[in-house]
PDB file of C-alpha atoms in Angstrom:
ATOM      1  CA  MET A  17     -14.060  -1.734   8.252  1.00 33.00           C
ATOM      2  CA  SER A  18     -11.600  -3.316  10.651  1.00 30.00           C
ATOM      3  CA  GLY A  19      -9.906  -5.742   8.455  1.00 31.00           C
ATOM      4  CA  ALA A  20     -10.245  -4.121   5.383  1.00 31.00           C
ATOM      5  CA  LEU A  21      -7.845  -2.636   2.224  1.00 31.00           C
ATOM      6  CA  LEU A  22      -9.132  -0.205   0.336  1.00 32.00           C
ATOM      7  CA  LEU A  23      -6.654   1.194  -2.461  1.00 31.00           C
ATOM      8  CA  ALA A  24      -7.897   3.934  -4.876  1.00 32.00           C
ATOM      9  CA  VAL A  25      -6.457   6.976  -6.729  1.00 29.00           C
ATOM     10  CA  LEU A  26      -7.682   9.762  -5.571  1.00 28.00           C
ATOM     11  CA  ALA A  27      -8.174  11.307  -8.937  1.00 26.00           C
ATOM     12  CA  GLY A  28     -10.032  15.228  -9.285  1.00 29.00           C
ATOM     13  CA  THR A  29      -9.040  15.958  -5.407  1.00 31.00           C
ATOM     14  CA  SER A  30      -8.287  19.549  -5.487  1.00 30.00           C
ATOM     15  CA  ALA A  31      -4.806  20.064  -3.836  1.00 31.00           C
ATOM     16  CA  HIS A  32      -5.227  24.056  -3.019  1.00 31.00           C
ATOM     17  CA  ALA A  33      -8.865  23.333  -1.602  1.00 32.00           C
ATOM     18  CA  ALA A  34      -8.932  26.180   1.059  1.00 30.00           C
ATOM     19  CA  GLU A  35     -11.967  24.870   2.721  1.00 37.00           C
ATOM     20  CA  ASP A  36     -11.890  23.274   5.303  1.00 42.00           C
ATOM     21  CA  THR A  37     -14.516  20.740   4.611  1.00 49.00           C
ATOM     22  CA  LEU A  38     -13.809  16.704   3.723  1.00 57.00           C
ATOM     23  CA  ALA A  39     -11.513  15.722   0.661  1.00 70.00           C
ATOM     24  CA  ALA A  40     -13.268  13.798  -1.862  1.00 67.00           C
ATOM     25  CA  PRO A  41     -11.515  10.072  -1.038  1.00 71.00           C
ATOM     26  CA  LEU A  42     -12.748  10.706   2.858  1.00 82.00           C
ATOM     27  CA  LYS A  43     -16.386  11.820   2.329  1.00 81.00           C
ATOM     28  CA  ALA A  44     -17.289   8.098   3.024  1.00 84.00           C
ATOM     29  CA  TYR A  45     -16.376   8.908   6.457  1.00 87.00           C
ATOM     30  CA  ALA A  46     -18.218  12.450   6.858  1.00 85.00           C
ATOM     31  CA  GLY A  47     -20.203  12.728  10.635  1.00 88.00           C
ATOM     32  CA  LYS A  48     -17.575  10.864  12.215  1.00 92.00           C
ATOM     33  CA  ILE A  49     -13.916  11.333  13.611  1.00 96.00           C
ATOM     34  CA  VAL A  50     -11.404  10.347  11.126  1.00 96.00           C
ATOM     35  CA  TYR A  51      -7.288   9.995  11.591  1.00 97.00           C
ATOM     36  CA  VAL A  52      -5.764  10.416   8.323  1.00 97.00           C
ATOM     37  CA  ASP A  53      -1.727   8.867   8.473  1.00 97.00           C
ATOM     38  CA  PHE A  54      -0.023   9.827   5.903  1.00 97.00           C
ATOM     39  CA  TRP A  55       2.860   7.221   5.614  1.00 97.00           C
ATOM     40  CA  ALA A  56       5.246   6.016   2.174  1.00 97.00           C
ATOM     41  CA  SER A  57       6.875   2.123   1.809  1.00 97.00           C
ATOM     42  CA  TRP A  58      10.671   4.181   2.997  1.00 96.00           C
ATOM     43  CA  CYS A  59       9.575   5.608   6.169  1.00 96.00           C
ATOM     44  CA  GLY A  60      10.700   3.355   8.759  1.00 95.00           C
ATOM     45  CA  PRO A  61       8.667   5.424  11.421  1.00 96.00           C
ATOM     46  CA  CYS A  62       5.931   3.991   9.016  1.00 96.00           C
ATOM     47  CA  ALA A  63       6.586   0.792   9.923  1.00 96.00           C
ATOM     48  CA  GLU A  64       7.127   1.311  13.110  1.00 96.00           C
ATOM     49  CA  SER A  65       3.373   3.392  13.173  1.00 97.00           C
ATOM     50  CA  PHE A  66       0.203   0.818  12.393  1.00 97.00           C
ATOM     51  CA  PRO A  67       0.918  -1.590  15.429  1.00 97.00           C
ATOM     52  CA  TRP A  68       0.296   1.519  17.096  1.00 98.00           C
ATOM     53  CA  LEU A  69      -2.911   2.808  14.598  1.00 98.00           C
ATOM     54  CA  ASN A  70      -4.495  -1.479  14.349  1.00 98.00           C
ATOM     55  CA  ARG A  71      -4.045  -0.961  18.387  1.00 98.00           C
ATOM     56  CA  MET A  72      -6.277   2.182  18.262  1.00 98.00           C
ATOM     57  CA  GLN A  73      -8.516   0.843  15.438  1.00 97.00           C
ATOM     58  CA  ALA A  74      -9.200  -1.992  18.175  1.00 97.00           C
ATOM     59  CA  ARG A  75     -10.209   0.071  20.481  1.00 97.00           C
ATOM     60  CA  TYR A  76     -11.985   2.543  19.345  1.00 96.00           C
ATOM     61  CA  GLY A  77     -13.686   0.671  16.951  1.00 91.00           C
ATOM     62  CA  ASP A  78     -16.477   2.401  15.449  1.00 90.00           C
ATOM     63  CA  ARG A  79     -16.295   5.197  16.689  1.00 93.00           C
ATOM     64  CA  LEU A  80     -13.237   6.075  14.784  1.00 96.00           C
ATOM     65  CA  ALA A  81     -11.758   5.725  11.586  1.00 96.00           C
ATOM     66  CA  ILE A  82      -8.580   5.077  10.442  1.00 97.00           C
ATOM     67  CA  VAL A  83      -7.849   6.016   7.550  1.00 96.00           C
ATOM     68  CA  ALA A  84      -4.139   6.003   6.478  1.00 96.00           C
ATOM     69  CA  VAL A  85      -2.493   7.643   2.652  1.00 95.00           C
ATOM     70  CA  ASP A  86      -0.640   5.956   0.909  1.00 96.00           C
ATOM     71  CA  LEU A  87       1.853   8.443  -1.111  1.00 96.00           C
ATOM     72  CA  ASP A  88       4.340   5.810  -2.480  1.00 95.00           C
ATOM     73  CA  THR A  89       4.381   6.105  -6.563  1.00 95.00           C
ATOM     74  CA  ASP A  90       4.704   2.216  -6.544  1.00 94.00           C
ATOM     75  CA  THR A  91       2.009  -0.238  -5.534  1.00 92.00           C
ATOM     76  CA  ASN A  92       4.037  -2.456  -5.924  1.00 96.00           C
ATOM     77  CA  ALA A  93       5.898  -1.601  -2.790  1.00 96.00           C
ATOM     78  CA  ALA A  94       2.695  -0.159  -1.255  1.00 96.00           C
ATOM     79  CA  LYS A  95       1.820  -3.615  -1.514  1.00 96.00           C
ATOM     80  CA  ALA A  96       4.844  -5.193  -0.241  1.00 97.00           C
ATOM     81  CA  PHE A  97       5.010  -2.864   3.262  1.00 97.00           C
ATOM     82  CA  LEU A  98       1.112  -3.733   4.179  1.00 97.00           C
ATOM     83  CA  GLY A  99       1.991  -7.383   3.538  1.00 97.00           C
ATOM     84  CA  HIS A 100       4.742  -6.785   6.740  1.00 97.00           C
ATOM     85  CA  HIS A 101       2.965  -4.194   8.012  1.00 97.00           C
ATOM     86  CA  PRO A 102      -0.823  -5.840   7.230  1.00 96.00           C
ATOM     87  CA  ALA A 103      -3.653  -2.947   8.093  1.00 97.00           C
ATOM     88  CA  GLN A 104      -6.381  -3.448  10.276  1.00 96.00           C
ATOM     89  CA  PHE A 105      -8.403   0.037   9.193  1.00 96.00           C
ATOM     90  CA  ASN A 106      -8.598   1.549   5.057  1.00 93.00           C
ATOM     91  CA  VAL A 107      -5.853   2.091   3.041  1.00 94.00           C
ATOM     92  CA  VAL A 108      -6.397   4.729   0.218  1.00 91.00           C
ATOM     93  CA  TYR A 109      -3.913   5.107  -2.485  1.00 92.00           C
ATOM     94  CA  ASP A 110      -1.906   9.144  -3.306  1.00 91.00           C
ATOM     95  CA  PRO A 111       0.402   8.612  -5.323  1.00 92.00           C
ATOM     96  CA  ALA A 112       0.825  12.637  -6.065  1.00 91.00           C
ATOM     97  CA  GLY A 113       0.393  13.547  -2.893  1.00 91.00           C
ATOM     98  CA  ALA A 114      -2.923  15.532  -3.417  1.00 90.00           C
ATOM     99  CA  LEU A 115      -4.341  14.445  -0.237  1.00 91.00           C
ATOM    100  CA  ALA A 116      -0.750  15.546   1.121  1.00 92.00           C
ATOM    101  CA  GLU A 117      -1.012  18.772  -0.091  1.00 92.00           C
ATOM    102  CA  ARG A 118      -4.329  19.725   1.257  1.00 90.00           C
ATOM    103  CA  TYR A 119      -3.315  18.559   4.775  1.00 90.00           C
ATOM    104  CA  HIS A 120       0.660  21.075   4.513  1.00 91.00           C
ATOM    105  CA  ILE A 121       1.820  17.089   5.455  1.00 92.00           C
ATOM    106  CA  ASP A 122       5.792  17.760   4.910  1.00 87.00           C
ATOM    107  CA  GLY A 123       7.098  14.873   7.136  1.00 90.00           C
ATOM    108  CA  MET A 124       6.295  10.575   7.235  1.00 92.00           C
ATOM    109  CA  PRO A 125       4.114   9.582   8.628  1.00 96.00           C
ATOM    110  CA  SER A 126       1.868  12.869   9.692  1.00 96.00           C
ATOM    111  CA  SER A 127      -1.109  12.259  11.144  1.00 97.00           C
ATOM    112  CA  VAL A 128      -4.426  14.250  11.574  1.00 96.00           C
ATOM    113  CA  ILE A 129      -7.376  13.924  13.023  1.00 97.00           C
ATOM    114  CA  LEU A 130     -10.832  15.074  11.877  1.00 94.00           C
ATOM    115  CA  ASP A 131     -13.995  16.271  13.591  1.00 93.00           C
ATOM    116  CA  ALA A 132     -17.100  15.174  12.440  1.00 90.00           C
ATOM    117  CA  SER A 133     -17.501  18.178  10.557  1.00 87.00           C
ATOM    118  CA  GLY A 134     -13.870  17.500   7.780  1.00 89.00           C
ATOM    119  CA  ARG A 135     -12.048  20.383  10.276  1.00 91.00           C
ATOM    120  CA  VAL A 136      -8.372  19.868  10.782  1.00 93.00           C
ATOM    121  CA  ILE A 137      -8.560  19.818  15.309  1.00 95.00           C
ATOM    122  CA  HIS A 138      -5.408  17.905  15.787  1.00 95.00           C
ATOM    123  CA  GLN A 139      -1.436  17.793  13.171  1.00 95.00           C
ATOM    124  CA  HIS A 140       1.003  15.849  14.159  1.00 95.00           C
ATOM    125  CA  SER A 141       4.661  14.756  12.046  1.00 95.00           C
ATOM    126  CA  GLY A 142       6.092  11.439  12.628  1.00 95.00           C
ATOM    127  CA  PHE A 143       5.897   9.078  14.917  1.00 96.00           C
ATOM    128  CA  HIS A 144       7.525   8.281  18.544  1.00 94.00           C
ATOM    129  CA  ASP A 145       6.654   5.236  20.452  1.00 93.00           C
ATOM    130  CA  ALA A 146       6.905   6.843  23.516  1.00 95.00           C
ATOM    131  CA  ARG A 147       5.132   9.915  22.280  1.00 96.00           C
ATOM    132  CA  SER A 148       2.140   7.197  21.230  1.00 95.00           C
ATOM    133  CA  GLY A 149      -0.049   8.649  24.611  1.00 96.00           C
ATOM    134  CA  GLU A 150      -0.291  12.200  23.456  1.00 96.00           C
ATOM    135  CA  TYR A 151      -1.301  10.872  20.329  1.00 97.00           C
ATOM    136  CA  GLU A 152      -4.225   8.808  21.614  1.00 97.00           C
ATOM    137  CA  ALA A 153      -4.997  11.558  24.090  1.00 97.00           C
ATOM    138  CA  ALA A 154      -5.715  13.655  21.308  1.00 97.00           C
ATOM    139  CA  ILE A 155      -7.859  11.102  20.020  1.00 97.00           C
ATOM    140  CA  ARG A 156     -10.053  10.853  23.195  1.00 97.00           C
ATOM    141  CA  LYS A 157     -10.119  14.641  23.046  1.00 96.00           C
ATOM    142  CA  ALA A 158     -11.459  14.127  19.347  1.00 96.00           C
ATOM    143  CA  LEU A 159     -13.721  11.090  20.656  1.00 96.00           C
ATOM    144  CA  ASP A 160     -15.733  13.377  23.937  1.00 94.00           C
ATOM    145  CA  SER A 161     -16.371  17.167  22.270  1.00 90.00           C
ATOM    146  CA  SER A 162     -17.728  15.287  19.284  1.00 80.00           C
ATOM    147  CA  GLY A 163     -19.578  13.154  22.401  1.00 72.00           C
ATOM    148  CA  SER A 164     -18.723   9.274  20.950  1.00 56.00           C
ATOM    149  CA  THR A 165     -17.676   8.691  24.422  1.00 46.00           C
ATOM    150  CA  THR A 166     -19.142   4.639  25.186  1.00 44.00           C
ATOM    151  CA  GLY A 167     -16.566   2.261  25.709  1.00 42.00           C
ATOM    152  CA  SER A 168     -13.868   4.663  26.125  1.00 39.00           C
ATOM    153  CA  PRO A 169     -10.926   2.726  28.205  1.00 39.00           C
ATOM    154  CA  PRO A 170     -10.057   3.737  30.668  1.00 32.00           C
TER     155      PRO A 170
END
């Protein structure tokens, strides 16, 4: 997964799905803790969050799936952003915002942590480097509750 870049159009995702199960584009991550980060090329804090997301992916490896959901309608803008801020985690393209609507995203960046069954167990808006310890604590808590703690940092 590290270094993978997956650009996929999220056609057919129900924006009004009431169930707390994984949306179609996230089904590949069923059974894993998933950190879903919603971003766009024009978002300054999004650019700040990518190095941190890369560190989290490196630190937690296969125990955590990080999926960044790009909401840009201009794929060239997204590609330019990724050229300046390379992702060492999976990136999904959602120009219609269906996935963002499903998870009630109202700001950039916003993140949700999904448990192994796809239920939202943590959500926050914005990225502030000073709060990155809180964000990581939420990841560790999710991993601990799933029994996936092997190799966790002290």
